Short mmCIF file of C-alpha atoms in Angstrom, two decimals:
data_model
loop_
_atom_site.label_atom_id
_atom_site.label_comp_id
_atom_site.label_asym_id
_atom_site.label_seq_id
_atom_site.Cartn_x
_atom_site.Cartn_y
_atom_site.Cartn_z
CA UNK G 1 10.32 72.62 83.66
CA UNK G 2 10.66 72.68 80.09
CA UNK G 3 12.13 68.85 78.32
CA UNK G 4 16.00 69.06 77.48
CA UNK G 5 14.87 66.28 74.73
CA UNK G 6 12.80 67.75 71.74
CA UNK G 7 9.42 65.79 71.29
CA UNK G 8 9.38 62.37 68.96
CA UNK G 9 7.73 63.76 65.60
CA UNK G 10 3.88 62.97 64.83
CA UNK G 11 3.07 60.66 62.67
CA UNK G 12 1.89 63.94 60.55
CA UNK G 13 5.17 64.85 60.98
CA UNK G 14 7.40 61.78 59.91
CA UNK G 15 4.75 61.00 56.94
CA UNK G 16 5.16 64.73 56.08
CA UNK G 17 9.10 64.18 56.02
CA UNK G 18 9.42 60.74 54.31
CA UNK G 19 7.27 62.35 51.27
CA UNK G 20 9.95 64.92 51.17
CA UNK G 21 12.37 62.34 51.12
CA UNK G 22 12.51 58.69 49.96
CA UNK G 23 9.02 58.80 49.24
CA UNK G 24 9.47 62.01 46.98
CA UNK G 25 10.80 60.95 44.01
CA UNK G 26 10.39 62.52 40.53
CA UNK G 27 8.20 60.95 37.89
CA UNK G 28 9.86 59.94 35.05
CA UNK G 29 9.96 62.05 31.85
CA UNK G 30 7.49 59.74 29.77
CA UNK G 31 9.37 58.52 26.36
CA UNK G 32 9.90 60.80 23.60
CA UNK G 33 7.73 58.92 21.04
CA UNK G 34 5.45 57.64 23.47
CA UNK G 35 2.30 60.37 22.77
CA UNK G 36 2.80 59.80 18.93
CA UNK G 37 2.92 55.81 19.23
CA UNK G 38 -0.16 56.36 21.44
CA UNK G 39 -2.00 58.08 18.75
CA UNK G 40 -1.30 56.16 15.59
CA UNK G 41 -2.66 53.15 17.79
CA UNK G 42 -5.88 54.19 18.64
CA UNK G 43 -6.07 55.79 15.13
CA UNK G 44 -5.57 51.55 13.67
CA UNK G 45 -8.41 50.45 12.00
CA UNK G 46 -8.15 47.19 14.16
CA UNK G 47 -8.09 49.28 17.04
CA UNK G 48 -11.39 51.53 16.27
CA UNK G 49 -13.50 48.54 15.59
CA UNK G 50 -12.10 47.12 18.92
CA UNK G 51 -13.39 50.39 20.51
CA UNK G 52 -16.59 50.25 18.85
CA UNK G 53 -17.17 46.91 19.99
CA UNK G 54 -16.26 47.76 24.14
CA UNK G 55 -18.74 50.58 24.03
CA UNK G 56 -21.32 48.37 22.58
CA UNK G 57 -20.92 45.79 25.33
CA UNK G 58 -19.92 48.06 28.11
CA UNK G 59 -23.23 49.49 27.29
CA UNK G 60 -25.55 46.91 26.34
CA UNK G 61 -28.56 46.46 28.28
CA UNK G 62 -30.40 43.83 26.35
CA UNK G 63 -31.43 40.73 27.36
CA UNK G 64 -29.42 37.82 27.79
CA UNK G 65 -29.17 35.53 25.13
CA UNK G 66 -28.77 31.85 25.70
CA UNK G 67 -26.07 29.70 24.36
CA UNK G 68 -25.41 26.01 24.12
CA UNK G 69 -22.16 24.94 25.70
CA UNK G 70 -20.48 21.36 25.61
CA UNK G 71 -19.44 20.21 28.35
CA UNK G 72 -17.38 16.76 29.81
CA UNK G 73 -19.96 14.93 31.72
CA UNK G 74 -17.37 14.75 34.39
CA UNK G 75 -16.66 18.05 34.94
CA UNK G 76 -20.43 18.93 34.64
CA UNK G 77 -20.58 16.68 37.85
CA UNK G 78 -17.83 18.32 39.51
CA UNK G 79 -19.70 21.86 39.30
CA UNK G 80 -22.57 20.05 40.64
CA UNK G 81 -20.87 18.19 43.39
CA UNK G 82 -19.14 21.93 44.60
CA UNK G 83 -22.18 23.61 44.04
CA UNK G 84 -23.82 21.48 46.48
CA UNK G 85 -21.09 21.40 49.28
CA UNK G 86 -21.25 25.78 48.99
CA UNK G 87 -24.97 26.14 49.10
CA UNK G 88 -25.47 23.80 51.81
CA UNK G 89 -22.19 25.72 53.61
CA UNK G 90 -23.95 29.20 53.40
CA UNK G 91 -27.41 26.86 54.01
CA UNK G 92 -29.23 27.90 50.37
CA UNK G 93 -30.27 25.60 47.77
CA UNK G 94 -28.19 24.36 45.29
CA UNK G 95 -28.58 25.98 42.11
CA UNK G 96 -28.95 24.45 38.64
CA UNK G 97 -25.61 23.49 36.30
CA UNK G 98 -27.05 25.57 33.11
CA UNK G 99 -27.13 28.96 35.85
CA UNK G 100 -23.77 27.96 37.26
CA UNK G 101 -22.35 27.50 33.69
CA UNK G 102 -24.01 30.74 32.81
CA UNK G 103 -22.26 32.85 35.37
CA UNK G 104 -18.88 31.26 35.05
CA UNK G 105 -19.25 32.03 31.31
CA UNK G 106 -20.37 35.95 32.28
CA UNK G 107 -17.75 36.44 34.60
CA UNK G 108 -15.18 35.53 31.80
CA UNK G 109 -16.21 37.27 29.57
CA UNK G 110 -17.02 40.54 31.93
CA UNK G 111 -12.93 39.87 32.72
CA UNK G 112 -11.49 39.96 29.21
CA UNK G 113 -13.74 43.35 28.38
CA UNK G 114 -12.02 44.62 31.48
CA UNK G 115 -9.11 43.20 30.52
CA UNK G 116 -8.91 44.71 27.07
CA UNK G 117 -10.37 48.21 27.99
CA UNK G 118 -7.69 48.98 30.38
CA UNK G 119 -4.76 47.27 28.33
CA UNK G 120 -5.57 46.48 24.81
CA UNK G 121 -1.97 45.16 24.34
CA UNK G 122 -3.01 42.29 26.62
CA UNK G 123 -4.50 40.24 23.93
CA UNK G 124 -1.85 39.46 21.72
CA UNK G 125 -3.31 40.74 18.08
CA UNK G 126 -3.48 44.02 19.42
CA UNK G 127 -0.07 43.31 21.22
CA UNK G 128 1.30 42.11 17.85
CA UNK G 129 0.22 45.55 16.54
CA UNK G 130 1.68 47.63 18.99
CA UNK G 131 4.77 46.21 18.65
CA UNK G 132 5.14 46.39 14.75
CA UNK G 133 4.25 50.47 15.72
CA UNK G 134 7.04 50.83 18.19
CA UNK G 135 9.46 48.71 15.98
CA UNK G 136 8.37 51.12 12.48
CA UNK G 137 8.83 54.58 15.52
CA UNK G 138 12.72 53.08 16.09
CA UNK G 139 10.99 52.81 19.55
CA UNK G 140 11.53 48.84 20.42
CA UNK G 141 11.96 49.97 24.25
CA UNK G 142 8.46 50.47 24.22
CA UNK G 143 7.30 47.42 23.14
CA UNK G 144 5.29 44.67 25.39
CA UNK G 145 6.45 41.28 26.11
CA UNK G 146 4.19 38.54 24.06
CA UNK G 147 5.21 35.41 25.24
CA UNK G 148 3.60 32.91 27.57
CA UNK G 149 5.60 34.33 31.46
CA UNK G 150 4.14 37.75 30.21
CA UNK G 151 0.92 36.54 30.02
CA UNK G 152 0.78 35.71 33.84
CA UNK G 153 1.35 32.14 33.07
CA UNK G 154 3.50 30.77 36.20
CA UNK G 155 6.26 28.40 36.13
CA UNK G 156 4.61 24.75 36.34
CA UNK G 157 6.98 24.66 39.92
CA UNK G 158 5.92 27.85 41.01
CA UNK G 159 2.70 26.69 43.13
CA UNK G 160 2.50 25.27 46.99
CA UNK G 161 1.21 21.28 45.80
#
């Protein structure tokens, strides 16, 4: 006997139909000055020395070179003091402040070369520059936001403690 009730769509199905719906929404047309603003960037001499420099490090396979950093003999203890509470977590041997300091130092700066290659307008020269080129363009819509809630600061009440 056949069902009087059609069958509940597949998932297939309702995916299928939400994409044609809600989920199917036009891009939007990118602004008008937007390709040209693009180009006279990346043609700024500030901006081809930058990309000089980011294919040098994203490609630089020398050896490390060492580096003397200052540090507050309290928070050198600190790094020592967490250091030992994680390796003896995981059950490893704590490892020395200069190889700690090293890799804190490496990850920051591996973040702001990742950081800058994907949005050079986060660092605020070349945020300052962009700006003056969508404000000569008559283009100030396009401009980024420089000050300190742009730069992912949070509000001083925005945490749990």
């Amino acid at each position: 006997m056949p069902e009087d009730k059609p069958s509940a769509p597949t998932a297939d199905e309702a995916l299928s139909a939400w994409e044609r719906g809600a989920g199917d929404t036009p891009d939007t047309p990118p602004h008008p000055k937007l390709a040209h603003l693009k180009s006279r960037f990346a043609a700024h001499t500030d901006v081809c020395s930058l990309e000089d420099v980011l294919s040098a490090a994203m490609s630089d396979a020398g050896e490390a070179v060492p580096v003397t950093v200052a540090v507050q003999p309290g928070l050198l203890a600190l790094l020592a003091h967490i250091e030992k509470r994680d390796s003896a977590r995981v059950g490893r041997n704590p490892a020395p402040p200069s190889r700690l300091l090293a890799q804190i130092v490496s990850n920051a700066l591996e973040n702001l070369l990742h950081t800058i290659v994907t949005d050079p307008t986060s660092h605020p020269h070349y945020a300052d520059l962009w700006n003056a080129l969508c404000a000569a363009e008559g283009a100030p819509e396009l401009a980024v936001p420089t000050d300190d809630a742009a730069n992912g600061t949070p509000p001083a009440d925005g945490g749990p403690f």
